[in-house]
CSV table of C-alpha atoms in Angstrom, one decimal:
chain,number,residue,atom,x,y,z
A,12,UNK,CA,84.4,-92.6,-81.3
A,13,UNK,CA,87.5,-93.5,-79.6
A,14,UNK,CA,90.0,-94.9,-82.1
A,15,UNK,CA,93.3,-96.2,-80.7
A,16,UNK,CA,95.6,-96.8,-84.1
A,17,UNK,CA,97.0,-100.3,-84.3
A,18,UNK,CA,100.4,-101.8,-84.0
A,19,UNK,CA,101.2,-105.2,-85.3
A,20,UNK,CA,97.8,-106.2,-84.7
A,21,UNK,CA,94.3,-104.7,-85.0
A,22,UNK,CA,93.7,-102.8,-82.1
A,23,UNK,CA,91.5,-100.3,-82.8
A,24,UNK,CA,89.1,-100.0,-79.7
A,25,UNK,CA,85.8,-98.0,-80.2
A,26,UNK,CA,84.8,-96.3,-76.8
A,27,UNK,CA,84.1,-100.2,-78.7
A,28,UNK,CA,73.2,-124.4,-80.3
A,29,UNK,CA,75.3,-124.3,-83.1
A,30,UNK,CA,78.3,-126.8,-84.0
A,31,UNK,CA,80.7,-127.1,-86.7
A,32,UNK,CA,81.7,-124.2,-89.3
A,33,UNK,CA,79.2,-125.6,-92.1
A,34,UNK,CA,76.3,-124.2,-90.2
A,35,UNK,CA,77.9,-120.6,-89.2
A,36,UNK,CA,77.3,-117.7,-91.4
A,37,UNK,CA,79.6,-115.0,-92.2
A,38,UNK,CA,79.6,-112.3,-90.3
A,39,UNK,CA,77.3,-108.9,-91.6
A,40,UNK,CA,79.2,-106.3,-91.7
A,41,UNK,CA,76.2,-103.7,-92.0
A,42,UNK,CA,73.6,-105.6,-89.0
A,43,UNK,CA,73.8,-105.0,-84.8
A,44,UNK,CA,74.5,-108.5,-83.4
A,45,UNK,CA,72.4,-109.6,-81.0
A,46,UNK,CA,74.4,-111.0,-78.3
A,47,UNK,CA,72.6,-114.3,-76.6
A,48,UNK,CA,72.4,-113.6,-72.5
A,49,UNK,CA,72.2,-116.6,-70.3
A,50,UNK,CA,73.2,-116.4,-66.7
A,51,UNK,CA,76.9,-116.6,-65.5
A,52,UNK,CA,77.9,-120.1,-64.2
A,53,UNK,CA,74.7,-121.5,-64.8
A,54,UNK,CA,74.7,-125.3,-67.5
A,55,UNK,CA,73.5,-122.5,-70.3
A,56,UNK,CA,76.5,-120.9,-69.7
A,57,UNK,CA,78.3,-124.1,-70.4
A,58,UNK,CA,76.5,-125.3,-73.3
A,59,UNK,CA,76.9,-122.2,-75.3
A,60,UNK,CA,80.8,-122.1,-74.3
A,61,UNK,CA,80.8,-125.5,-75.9
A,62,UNK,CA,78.7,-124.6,-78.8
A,63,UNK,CA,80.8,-121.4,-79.6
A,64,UNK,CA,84.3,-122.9,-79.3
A,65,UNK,CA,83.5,-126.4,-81.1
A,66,UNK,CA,82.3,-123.9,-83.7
A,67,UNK,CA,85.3,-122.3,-83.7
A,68,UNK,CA,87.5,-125.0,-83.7
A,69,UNK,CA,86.1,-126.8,-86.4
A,70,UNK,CA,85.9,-123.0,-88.7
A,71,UNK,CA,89.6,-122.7,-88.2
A,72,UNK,CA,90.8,-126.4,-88.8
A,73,UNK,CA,88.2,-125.8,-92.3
A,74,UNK,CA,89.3,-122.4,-93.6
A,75,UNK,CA,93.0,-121.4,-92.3
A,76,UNK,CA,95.2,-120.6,-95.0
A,77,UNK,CA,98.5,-122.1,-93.6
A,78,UNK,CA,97.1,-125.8,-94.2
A,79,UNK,CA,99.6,-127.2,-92.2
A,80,UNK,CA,98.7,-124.7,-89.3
A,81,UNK,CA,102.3,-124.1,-89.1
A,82,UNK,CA,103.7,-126.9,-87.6
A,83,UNK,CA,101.2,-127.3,-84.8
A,84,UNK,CA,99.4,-129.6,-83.8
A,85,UNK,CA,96.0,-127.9,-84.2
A,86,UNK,CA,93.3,-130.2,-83.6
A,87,UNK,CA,94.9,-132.3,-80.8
A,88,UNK,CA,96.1,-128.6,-79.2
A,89,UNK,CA,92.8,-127.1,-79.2
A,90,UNK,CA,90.7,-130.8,-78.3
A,91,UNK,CA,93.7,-129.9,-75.0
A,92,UNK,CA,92.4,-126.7,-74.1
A,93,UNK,CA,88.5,-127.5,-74.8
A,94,UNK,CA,87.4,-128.6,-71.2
A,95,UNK,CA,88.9,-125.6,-69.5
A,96,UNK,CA,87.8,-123.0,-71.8
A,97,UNK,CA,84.5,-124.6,-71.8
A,98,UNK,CA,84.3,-124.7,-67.8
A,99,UNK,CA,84.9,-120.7,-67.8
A,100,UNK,CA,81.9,-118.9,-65.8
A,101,UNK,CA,81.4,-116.0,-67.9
A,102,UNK,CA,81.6,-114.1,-71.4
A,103,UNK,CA,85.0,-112.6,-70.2
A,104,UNK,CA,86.8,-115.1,-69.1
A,105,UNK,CA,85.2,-117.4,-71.5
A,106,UNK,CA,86.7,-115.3,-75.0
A,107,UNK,CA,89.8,-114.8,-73.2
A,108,UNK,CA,90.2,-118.8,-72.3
A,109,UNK,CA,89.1,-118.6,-76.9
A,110,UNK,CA,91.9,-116.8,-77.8
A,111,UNK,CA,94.3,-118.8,-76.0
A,112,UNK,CA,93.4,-121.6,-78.2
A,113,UNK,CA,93.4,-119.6,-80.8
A,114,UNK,CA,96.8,-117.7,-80.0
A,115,UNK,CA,98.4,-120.8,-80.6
A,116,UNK,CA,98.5,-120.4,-84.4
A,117,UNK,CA,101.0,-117.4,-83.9
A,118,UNK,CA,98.6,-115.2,-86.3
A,119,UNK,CA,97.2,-111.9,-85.2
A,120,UNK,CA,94.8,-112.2,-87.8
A,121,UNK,CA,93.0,-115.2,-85.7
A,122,UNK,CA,90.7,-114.3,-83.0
A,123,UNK,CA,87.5,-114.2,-81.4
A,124,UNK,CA,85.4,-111.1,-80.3
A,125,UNK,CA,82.9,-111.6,-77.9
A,126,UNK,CA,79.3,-110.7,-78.2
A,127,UNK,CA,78.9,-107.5,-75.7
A,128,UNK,CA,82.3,-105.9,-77.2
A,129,UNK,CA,81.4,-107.2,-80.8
A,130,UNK,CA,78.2,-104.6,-80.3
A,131,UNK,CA,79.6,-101.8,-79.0
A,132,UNK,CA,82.1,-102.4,-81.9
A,133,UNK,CA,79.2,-102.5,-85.1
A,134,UNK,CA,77.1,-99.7,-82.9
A,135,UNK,CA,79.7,-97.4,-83.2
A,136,UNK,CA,80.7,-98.5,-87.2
A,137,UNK,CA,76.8,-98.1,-88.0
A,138,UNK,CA,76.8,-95.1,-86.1
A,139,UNK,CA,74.3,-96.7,-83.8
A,140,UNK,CA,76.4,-96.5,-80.8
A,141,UNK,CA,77.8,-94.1,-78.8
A,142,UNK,CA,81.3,-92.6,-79.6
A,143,UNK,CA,83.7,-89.8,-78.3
A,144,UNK,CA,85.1,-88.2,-81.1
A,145,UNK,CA,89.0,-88.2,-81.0
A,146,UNK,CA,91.8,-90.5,-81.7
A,147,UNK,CA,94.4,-91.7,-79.0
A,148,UNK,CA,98.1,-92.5,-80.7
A,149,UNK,CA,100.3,-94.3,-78.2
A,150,UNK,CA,103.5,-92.5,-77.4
A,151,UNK,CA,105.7,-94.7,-74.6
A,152,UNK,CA,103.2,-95.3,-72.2
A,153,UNK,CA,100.6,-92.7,-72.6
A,154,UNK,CA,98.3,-92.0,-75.3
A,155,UNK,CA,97.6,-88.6,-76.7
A,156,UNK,CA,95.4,-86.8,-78.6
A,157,UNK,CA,95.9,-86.8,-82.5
A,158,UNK,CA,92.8,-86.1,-84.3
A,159,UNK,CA,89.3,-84.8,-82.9
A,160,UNK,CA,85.8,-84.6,-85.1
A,161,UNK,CA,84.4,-81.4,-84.9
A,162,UNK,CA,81.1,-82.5,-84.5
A,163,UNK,CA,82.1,-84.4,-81.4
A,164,UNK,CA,81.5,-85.0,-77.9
A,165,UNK,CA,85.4,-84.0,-77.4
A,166,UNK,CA,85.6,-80.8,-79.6
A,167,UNK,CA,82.4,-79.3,-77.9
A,168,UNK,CA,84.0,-80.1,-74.8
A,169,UNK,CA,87.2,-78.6,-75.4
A,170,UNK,CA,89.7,-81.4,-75.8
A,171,UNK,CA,92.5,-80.1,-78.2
A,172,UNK,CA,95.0,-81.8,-80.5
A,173,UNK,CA,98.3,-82.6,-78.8
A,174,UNK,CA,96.9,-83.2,-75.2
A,175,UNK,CA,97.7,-86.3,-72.9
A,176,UNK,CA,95.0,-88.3,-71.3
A,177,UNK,CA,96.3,-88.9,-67.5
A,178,UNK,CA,92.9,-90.2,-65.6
A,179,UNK,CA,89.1,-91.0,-66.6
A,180,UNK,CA,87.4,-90.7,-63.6
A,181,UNK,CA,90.4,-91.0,-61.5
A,182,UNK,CA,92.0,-94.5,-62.2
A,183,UNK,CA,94.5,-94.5,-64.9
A,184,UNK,CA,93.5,-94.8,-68.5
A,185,UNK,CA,93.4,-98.4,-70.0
A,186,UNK,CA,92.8,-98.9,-73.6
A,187,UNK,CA,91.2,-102.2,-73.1
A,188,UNK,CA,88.8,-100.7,-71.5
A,189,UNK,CA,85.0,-99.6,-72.6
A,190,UNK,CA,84.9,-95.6,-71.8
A,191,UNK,CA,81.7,-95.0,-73.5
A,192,UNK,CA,78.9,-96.7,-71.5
A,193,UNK,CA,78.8,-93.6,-68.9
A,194,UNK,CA,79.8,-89.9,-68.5
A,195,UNK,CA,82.9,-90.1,-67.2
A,196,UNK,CA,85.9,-87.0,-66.0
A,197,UNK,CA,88.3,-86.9,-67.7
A,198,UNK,CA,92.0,-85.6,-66.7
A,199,UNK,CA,94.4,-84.5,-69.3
A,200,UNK,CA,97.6,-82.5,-70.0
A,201,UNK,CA,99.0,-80.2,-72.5
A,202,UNK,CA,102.4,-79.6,-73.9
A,203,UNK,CA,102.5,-77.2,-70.9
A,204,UNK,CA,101.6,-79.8,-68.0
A,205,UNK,CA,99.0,-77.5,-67.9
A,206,UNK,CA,96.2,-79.8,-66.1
A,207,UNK,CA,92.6,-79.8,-67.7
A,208,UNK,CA,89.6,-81.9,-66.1
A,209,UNK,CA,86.9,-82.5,-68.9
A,210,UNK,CA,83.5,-84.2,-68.5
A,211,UNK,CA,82.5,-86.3,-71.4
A,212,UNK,CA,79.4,-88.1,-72.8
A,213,UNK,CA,79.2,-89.8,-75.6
A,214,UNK,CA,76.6,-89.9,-78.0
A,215,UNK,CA,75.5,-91.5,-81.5
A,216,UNK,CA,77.6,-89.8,-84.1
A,217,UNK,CA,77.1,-90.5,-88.2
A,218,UNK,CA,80.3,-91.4,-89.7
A,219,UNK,CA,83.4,-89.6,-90.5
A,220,UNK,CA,83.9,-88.9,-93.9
A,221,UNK,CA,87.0,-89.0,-96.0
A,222,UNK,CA,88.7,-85.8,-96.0
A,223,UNK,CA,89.6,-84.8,-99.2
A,224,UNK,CA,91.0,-81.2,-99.0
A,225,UNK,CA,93.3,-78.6,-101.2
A,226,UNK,CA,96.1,-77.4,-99.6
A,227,UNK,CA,96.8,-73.5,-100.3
A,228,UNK,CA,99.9,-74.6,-101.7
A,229,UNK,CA,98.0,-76.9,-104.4
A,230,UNK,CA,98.2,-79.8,-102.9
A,231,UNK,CA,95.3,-81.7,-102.6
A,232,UNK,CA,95.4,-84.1,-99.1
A,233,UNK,CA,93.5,-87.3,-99.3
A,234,UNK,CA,92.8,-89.0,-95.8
A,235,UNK,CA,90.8,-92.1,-95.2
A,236,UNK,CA,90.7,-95.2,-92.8
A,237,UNK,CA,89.1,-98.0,-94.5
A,238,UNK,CA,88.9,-99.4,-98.1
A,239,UNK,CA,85.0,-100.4,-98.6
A,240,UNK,CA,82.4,-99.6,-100.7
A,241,UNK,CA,81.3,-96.1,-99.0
A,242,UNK,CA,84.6,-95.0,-98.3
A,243,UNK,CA,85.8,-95.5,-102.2
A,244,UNK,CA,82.6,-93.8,-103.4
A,245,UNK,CA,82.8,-90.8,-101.4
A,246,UNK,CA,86.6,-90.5,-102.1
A,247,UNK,CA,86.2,-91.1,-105.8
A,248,UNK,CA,83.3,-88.3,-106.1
A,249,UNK,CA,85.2,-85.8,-104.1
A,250,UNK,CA,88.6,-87.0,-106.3
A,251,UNK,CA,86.0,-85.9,-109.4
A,252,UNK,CA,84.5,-82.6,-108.1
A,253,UNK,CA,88.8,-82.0,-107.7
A,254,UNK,CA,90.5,-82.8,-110.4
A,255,UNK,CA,88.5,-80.2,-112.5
A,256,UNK,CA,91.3,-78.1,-111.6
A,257,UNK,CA,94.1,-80.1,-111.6
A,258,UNK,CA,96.2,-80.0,-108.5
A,259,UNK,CA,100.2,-79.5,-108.1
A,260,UNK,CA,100.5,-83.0,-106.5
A,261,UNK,CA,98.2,-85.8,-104.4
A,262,UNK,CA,99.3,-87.2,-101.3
A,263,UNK,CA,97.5,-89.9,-99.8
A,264,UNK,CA,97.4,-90.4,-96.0
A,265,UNK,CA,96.9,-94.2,-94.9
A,266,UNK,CA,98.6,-93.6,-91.4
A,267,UNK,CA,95.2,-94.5,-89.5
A,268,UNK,CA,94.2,-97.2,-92.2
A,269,UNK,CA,93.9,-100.5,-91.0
A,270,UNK,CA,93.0,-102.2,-94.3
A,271,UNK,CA,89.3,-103.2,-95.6
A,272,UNK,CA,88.5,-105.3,-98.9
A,273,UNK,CA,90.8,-106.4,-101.3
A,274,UNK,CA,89.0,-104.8,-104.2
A,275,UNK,CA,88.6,-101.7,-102.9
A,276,UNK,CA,92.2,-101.3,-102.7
A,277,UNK,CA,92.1,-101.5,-106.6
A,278,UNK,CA,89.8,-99.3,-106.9
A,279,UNK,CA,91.3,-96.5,-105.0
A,280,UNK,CA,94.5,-96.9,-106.9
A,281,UNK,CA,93.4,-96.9,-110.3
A,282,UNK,CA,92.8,-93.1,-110.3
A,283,UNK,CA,96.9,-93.4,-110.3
A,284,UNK,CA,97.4,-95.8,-112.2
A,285,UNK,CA,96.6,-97.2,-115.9
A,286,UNK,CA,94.5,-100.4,-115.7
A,287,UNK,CA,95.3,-104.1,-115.8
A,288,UNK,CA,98.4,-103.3,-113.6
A,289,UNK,CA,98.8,-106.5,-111.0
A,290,UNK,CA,99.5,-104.7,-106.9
A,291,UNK,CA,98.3,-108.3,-105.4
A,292,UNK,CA,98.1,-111.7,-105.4
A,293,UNK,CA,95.9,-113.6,-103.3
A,294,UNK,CA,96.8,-116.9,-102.0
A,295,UNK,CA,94.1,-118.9,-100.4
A,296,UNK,CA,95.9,-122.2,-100.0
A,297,UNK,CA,93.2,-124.6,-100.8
A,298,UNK,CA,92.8,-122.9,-103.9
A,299,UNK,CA,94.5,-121.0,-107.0
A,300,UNK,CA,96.2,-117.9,-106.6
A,301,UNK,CA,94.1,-114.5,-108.0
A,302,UNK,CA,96.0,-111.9,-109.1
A,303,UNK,CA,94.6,-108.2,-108.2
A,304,UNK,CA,94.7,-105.7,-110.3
A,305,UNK,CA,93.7,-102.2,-111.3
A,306,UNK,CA,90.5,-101.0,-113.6
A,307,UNK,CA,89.4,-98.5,-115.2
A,308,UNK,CA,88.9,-95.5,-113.0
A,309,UNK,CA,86.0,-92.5,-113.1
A,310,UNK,CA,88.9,-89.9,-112.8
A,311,UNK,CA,92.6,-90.2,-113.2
A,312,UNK,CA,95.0,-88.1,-112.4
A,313,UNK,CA,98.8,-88.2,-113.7
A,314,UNK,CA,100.7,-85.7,-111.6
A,315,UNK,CA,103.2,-86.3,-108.9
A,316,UNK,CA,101.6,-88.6,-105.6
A,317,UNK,CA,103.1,-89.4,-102.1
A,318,UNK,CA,101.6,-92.1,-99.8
A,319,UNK,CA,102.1,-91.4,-96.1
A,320,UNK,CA,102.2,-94.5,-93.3
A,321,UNK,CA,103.0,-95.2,-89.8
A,322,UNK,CA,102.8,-98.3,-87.8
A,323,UNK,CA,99.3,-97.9,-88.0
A,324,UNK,CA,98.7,-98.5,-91.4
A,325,UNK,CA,97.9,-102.4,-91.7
A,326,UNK,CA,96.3,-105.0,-94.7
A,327,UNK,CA,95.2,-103.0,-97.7
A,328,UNK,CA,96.8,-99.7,-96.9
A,329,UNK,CA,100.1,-101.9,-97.1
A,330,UNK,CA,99.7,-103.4,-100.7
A,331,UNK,CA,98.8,-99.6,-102.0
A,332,UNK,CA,101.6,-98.5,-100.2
A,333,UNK,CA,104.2,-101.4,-101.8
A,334,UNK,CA,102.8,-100.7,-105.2
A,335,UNK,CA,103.0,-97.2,-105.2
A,336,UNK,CA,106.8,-97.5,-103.9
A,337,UNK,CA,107.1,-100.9,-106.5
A,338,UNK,CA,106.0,-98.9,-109.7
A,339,UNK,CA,108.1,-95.9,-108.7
A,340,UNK,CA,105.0,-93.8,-108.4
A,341,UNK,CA,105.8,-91.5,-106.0
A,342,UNK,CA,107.5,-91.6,-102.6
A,343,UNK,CA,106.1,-93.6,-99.5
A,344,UNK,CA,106.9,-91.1,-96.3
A,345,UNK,CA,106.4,-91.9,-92.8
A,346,UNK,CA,106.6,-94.6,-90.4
A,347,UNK,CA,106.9,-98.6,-91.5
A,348,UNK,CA,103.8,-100.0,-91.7
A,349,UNK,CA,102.3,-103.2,-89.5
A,350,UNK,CA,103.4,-106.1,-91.5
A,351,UNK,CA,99.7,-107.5,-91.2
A,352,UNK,CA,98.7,-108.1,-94.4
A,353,UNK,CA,96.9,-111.3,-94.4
A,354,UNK,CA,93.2,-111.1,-95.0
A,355,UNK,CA,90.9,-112.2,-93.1
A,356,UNK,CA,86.9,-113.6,-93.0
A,357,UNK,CA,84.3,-112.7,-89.9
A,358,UNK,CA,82.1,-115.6,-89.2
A,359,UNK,CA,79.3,-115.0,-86.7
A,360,UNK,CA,79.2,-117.1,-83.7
A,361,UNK,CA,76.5,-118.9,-81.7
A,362,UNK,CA,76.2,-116.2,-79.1
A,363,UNK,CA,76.8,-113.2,-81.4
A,364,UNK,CA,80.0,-113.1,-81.0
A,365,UNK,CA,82.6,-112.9,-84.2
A,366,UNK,CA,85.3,-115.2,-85.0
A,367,UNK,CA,88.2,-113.8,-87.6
A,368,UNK,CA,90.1,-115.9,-89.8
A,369,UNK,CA,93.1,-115.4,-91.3
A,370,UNK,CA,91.7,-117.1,-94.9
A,371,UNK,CA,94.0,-115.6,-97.1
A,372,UNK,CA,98.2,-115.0,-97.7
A,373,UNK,CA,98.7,-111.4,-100.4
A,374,UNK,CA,101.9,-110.5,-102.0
A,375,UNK,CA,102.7,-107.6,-103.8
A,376,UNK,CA,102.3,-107.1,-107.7
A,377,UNK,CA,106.2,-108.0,-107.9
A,378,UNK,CA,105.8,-111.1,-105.5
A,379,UNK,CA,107.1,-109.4,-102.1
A,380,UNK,CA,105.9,-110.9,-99.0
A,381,UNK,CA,104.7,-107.8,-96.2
A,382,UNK,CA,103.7,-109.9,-93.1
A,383,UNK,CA,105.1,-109.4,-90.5
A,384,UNK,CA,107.8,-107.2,-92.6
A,385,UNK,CA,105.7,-104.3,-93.6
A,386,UNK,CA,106.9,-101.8,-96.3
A,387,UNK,CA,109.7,-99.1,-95.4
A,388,UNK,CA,109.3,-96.2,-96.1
A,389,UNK,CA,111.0,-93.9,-98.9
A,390,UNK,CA,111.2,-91.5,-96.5
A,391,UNK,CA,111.4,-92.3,-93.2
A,392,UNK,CA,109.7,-89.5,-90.2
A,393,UNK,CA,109.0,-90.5,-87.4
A,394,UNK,CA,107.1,-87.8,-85.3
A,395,UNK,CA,108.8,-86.8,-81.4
A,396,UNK,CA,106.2,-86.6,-78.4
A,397,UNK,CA,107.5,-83.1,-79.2
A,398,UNK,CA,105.7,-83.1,-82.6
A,399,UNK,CA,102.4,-84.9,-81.1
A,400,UNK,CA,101.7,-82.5,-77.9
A,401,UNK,CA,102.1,-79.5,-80.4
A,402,UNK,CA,99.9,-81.0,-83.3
A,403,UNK,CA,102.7,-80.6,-85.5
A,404,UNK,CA,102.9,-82.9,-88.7
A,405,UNK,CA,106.3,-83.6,-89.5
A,406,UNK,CA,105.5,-86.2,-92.1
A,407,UNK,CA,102.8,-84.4,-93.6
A,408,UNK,CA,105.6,-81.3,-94.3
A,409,UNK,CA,108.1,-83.5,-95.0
A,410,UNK,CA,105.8,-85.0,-98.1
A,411,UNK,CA,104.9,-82.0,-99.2
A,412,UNK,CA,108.9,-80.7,-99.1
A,413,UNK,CA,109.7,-84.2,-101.3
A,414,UNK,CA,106.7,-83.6,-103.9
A,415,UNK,CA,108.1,-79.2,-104.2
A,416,UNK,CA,111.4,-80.2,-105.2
A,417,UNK,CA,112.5,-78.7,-108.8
C-alpha cells in the first residue's frame, strides 16, 4: 500500500433505491463493496444521487452526537443544497457536491466515501487490492519516504527510507490521487539530490503485521496502526512469546495509528495496567454515558513504558496516549497528536458507497476533552526534513534516552 499518515483528519489514502437511514445497514468492515454503475448524466444517475444523499441526510439528522448539530440549521441547510448535489453528472462531482453538505457540520469525522474509492480502499485493507508498499509523511510540500514493507513492490524496486517523491509519470505527485491502477515511473530524490527514476507496479499484498521486536539494548519496540481484533491478537501473542524474558522497558509506537475500536484500545492497555481502571468515557448523546475500562489481560508486564505520537496519531491511539500520560505510566514522546477523537459509525450507502458518522464524543479516564486539542506530549521531538531524508529516528532515541536514565 500507499499510506499517507493523517493530520487533523483521516487521510490516509491507499494507492486507495434506498431512502432514509432506517433501511441502511452498517457498513462491513471485512466484505468488497460492490459499487452500483449507471451511466454519467443519464435519469439513473439522478435517481441514485437522490437516493444516496436523502439517505444521508436523514442518517445524519438520526444518529449525530451533537443533537443540536451545533447551532446549525441542519435540515433546512442540507434540504438547500439537495437539488444541486442531486443535479451533479457523475460519481465525482456528485460525493464532492456530498461532502459539502456534509462539511457544514464543522466535524472531520462526517463524510461520505464514494463507491469506486470506497473499493480500492477495502481491496487494499482485505488485501484484495493492489498496494505499493511504503508510507509517504508530508514534510512542507513534499512527501517522503518513511517506512517501506520488505515484501513490497517498492523494496524490490529499490525505493529506500528517507527519499523524496518529485514526479509519477511526469506530473507532480498528488496525494488525492489513485497511483495504483497502472504501472507508473516514478521520480524521486535522496538526501543527496541524487535523482532516481523507479518503475512501480503494484500488486495484492497480505497485510502488515504488528512489529513487535527487542531492541539489542533490551528494549522491546511495539509498532501497530490500528486497534481491531487482529491487530490486538497478533500483538498480544507476540507480547506473550516476549515477556518470557522480561525486557528492560516497552515502548509503544502509535505515530502511524489512526484509531480503530473502542474496546480494543482496552485491551491493548491492560497488559500495562491492573484492570477495572476507567481511560474513557463514551458519550453518545441520545443515550447514557459508558465508561471504558481496562480487563484482565493474557500477559502483563510492570516495567518502565513510553508511548510515542505524532500528528498522525488520531481516535484510539489518543485515549491510550492520555491515560498512559494521566496515570503517570510512563512518558508520552513525540509529536501532539490529531485532536480527533470522536468515534465514528460506517453505514453503507445505496451505491456502495460509505457514509461516516461522527456517533460518539470520548473523554479521558480523568474527564479531559482531546478533540480538536490532542494530547502533548511529555516529551516533545519533532523530527527535521534533516532526520526524515536520513531515516534517522529522533523520537525513537530520544524514548529510549528517557526510559535509560538511572
Amino acid at each position: 500500500m500507499i499510506s499517507f499518515p493523517r493530520a487533523t483528519t483521516p487521510a490516509v489514502l491507499l494507492i486507495v433505491v434506498l431512502c432514509g437511514c432506517q433501511s441502511l445497514p452498517y457498513a462491513d468492515d471485512r466484505a468488497i463493496p460492490s459499487p452500483v454503475v449507471v451511466a454519467d448524466g443519464s435519469t439513473e444517475r439522478t435517481a441514485l444521487n437522490t437516493a444516496v444523499y436523502d439517505a444521508a441526510v436523514a442518517l445524519v439528522t438520526r444518529r449525530f452526537y451533537r443533537r443540536d448539530f451545533g447551532g446549525l440549521d441542519w435540515p433546512s441547510q442540507a434540504a438547500g443544497l439537495r437539488e444541486t448535489a442531486i443535479a451533479r453528472p457523475d460519481e465525482t462531482e456528485f460525493y464532492r457536491a456530498l461532502n459539502t453538505t456534509l462539511a457544514l457540520l464543522d466535524d472531520p469525522h462526517t463524510n461520505a466515501l464514494a463507491p469506486t474509492a470506497h473499493l480500492r480502499r477495502q481491496q487494499a485493507r482485505l488485501a484484495e487490492g493492489p498496494q505499493l508498499g511504503l508510507t509517504l509523511t508530508r514534510s512542507g510540500e513534499r512527501f517522503i519516504v518513511t517506512r517501506i514493507r520488505p515484501d513490497g513492490p517498492a523494496a524490490e524496486a529499490g525505493v529506500r527510507l528517507g527519499w523524496r517523491v518529485e514526479t509519477v509519470d511526469g506530473a507532480a505527485f498528488e496525494p488525492g490521487r489513485a497511483h495504483l491502477e497502472a504501472p507508473g515511473v516514478w521520480r524521486f530524490t535522496d538526501a543527496d539530490d541524487a535523482v532516481h527514476e523507479l518503475a512501480l507496479a503494484a500488486r495484492p499484498m497480505p497485510r502488515a503485521a504488528p512489529l513487535v521486536h527487542r531492541r539489542p539494548d533490551g528494549v522491546l519496540l511495539v509498532q501497530f496502526d490500528e486497534f481491531d481484533r487482529v491487530t490486538r491478537e497478533a500483538v498480544l501473542d507476540r507480547l506473550k512469546a516476549e515477556l518470557v524474558d522480561t525486557p528492560s522497558a516497552v515502548i509503544i509506537d502509535l505515530r502511524y495509528n489512526g484509531g480503530g475500536l473502542d474496546s480494543e484500545v482496552g485491551r491493548l492497555l491492560s497488559p500495562f495496567f491492573d484492570a477495572g481502571l476507567t481511560y474513557g468515557v463514551a458519550e453518545f448523546g441520545w443515550l447514557p454515558d459508558r465508561r471504558l475500562r481496562t480487563r484482565a489481560a493474557p500477559v502483563h508486564f510492570e516495567g518502565p513504558i513510553s508511548v510515542l505520537t505524532s500528528r498522525q496519531s488520531a481516535s484510539g491511539a489518543e485515549l491510550f496516549a492520555a491515560f498512559v500520560q494521566e496515570q503517570r505510566r510512563g512518558p508520552v514522546v513525540g509529536g501532539a497528536t490529531a485532536g480527533a477523537v470522536v468515534g465514528s459509525r460506517l453505514f453503507a450507502l445505496p451505491d456502495g458507497g460509505r457514509l461516516s458518522v461522527g456517533v460518539v464524543a470520548f473523554r479521558t479516564g480523568s474527564g479531559t476533552v482531546l478533540e480538536r486539542v490532542g494530547v502533548t506530549p511529555d516529551v516533545p521531538v519533532e523530527p527535521s526534513d534533516a532526520d526524515l531524508r536520513s531515516g534517522r529516528d529522533p523520537v525513537l532515541e530520544r524514548a529510549v534516552e528517557v526510559l535509560q536514565r538511572p
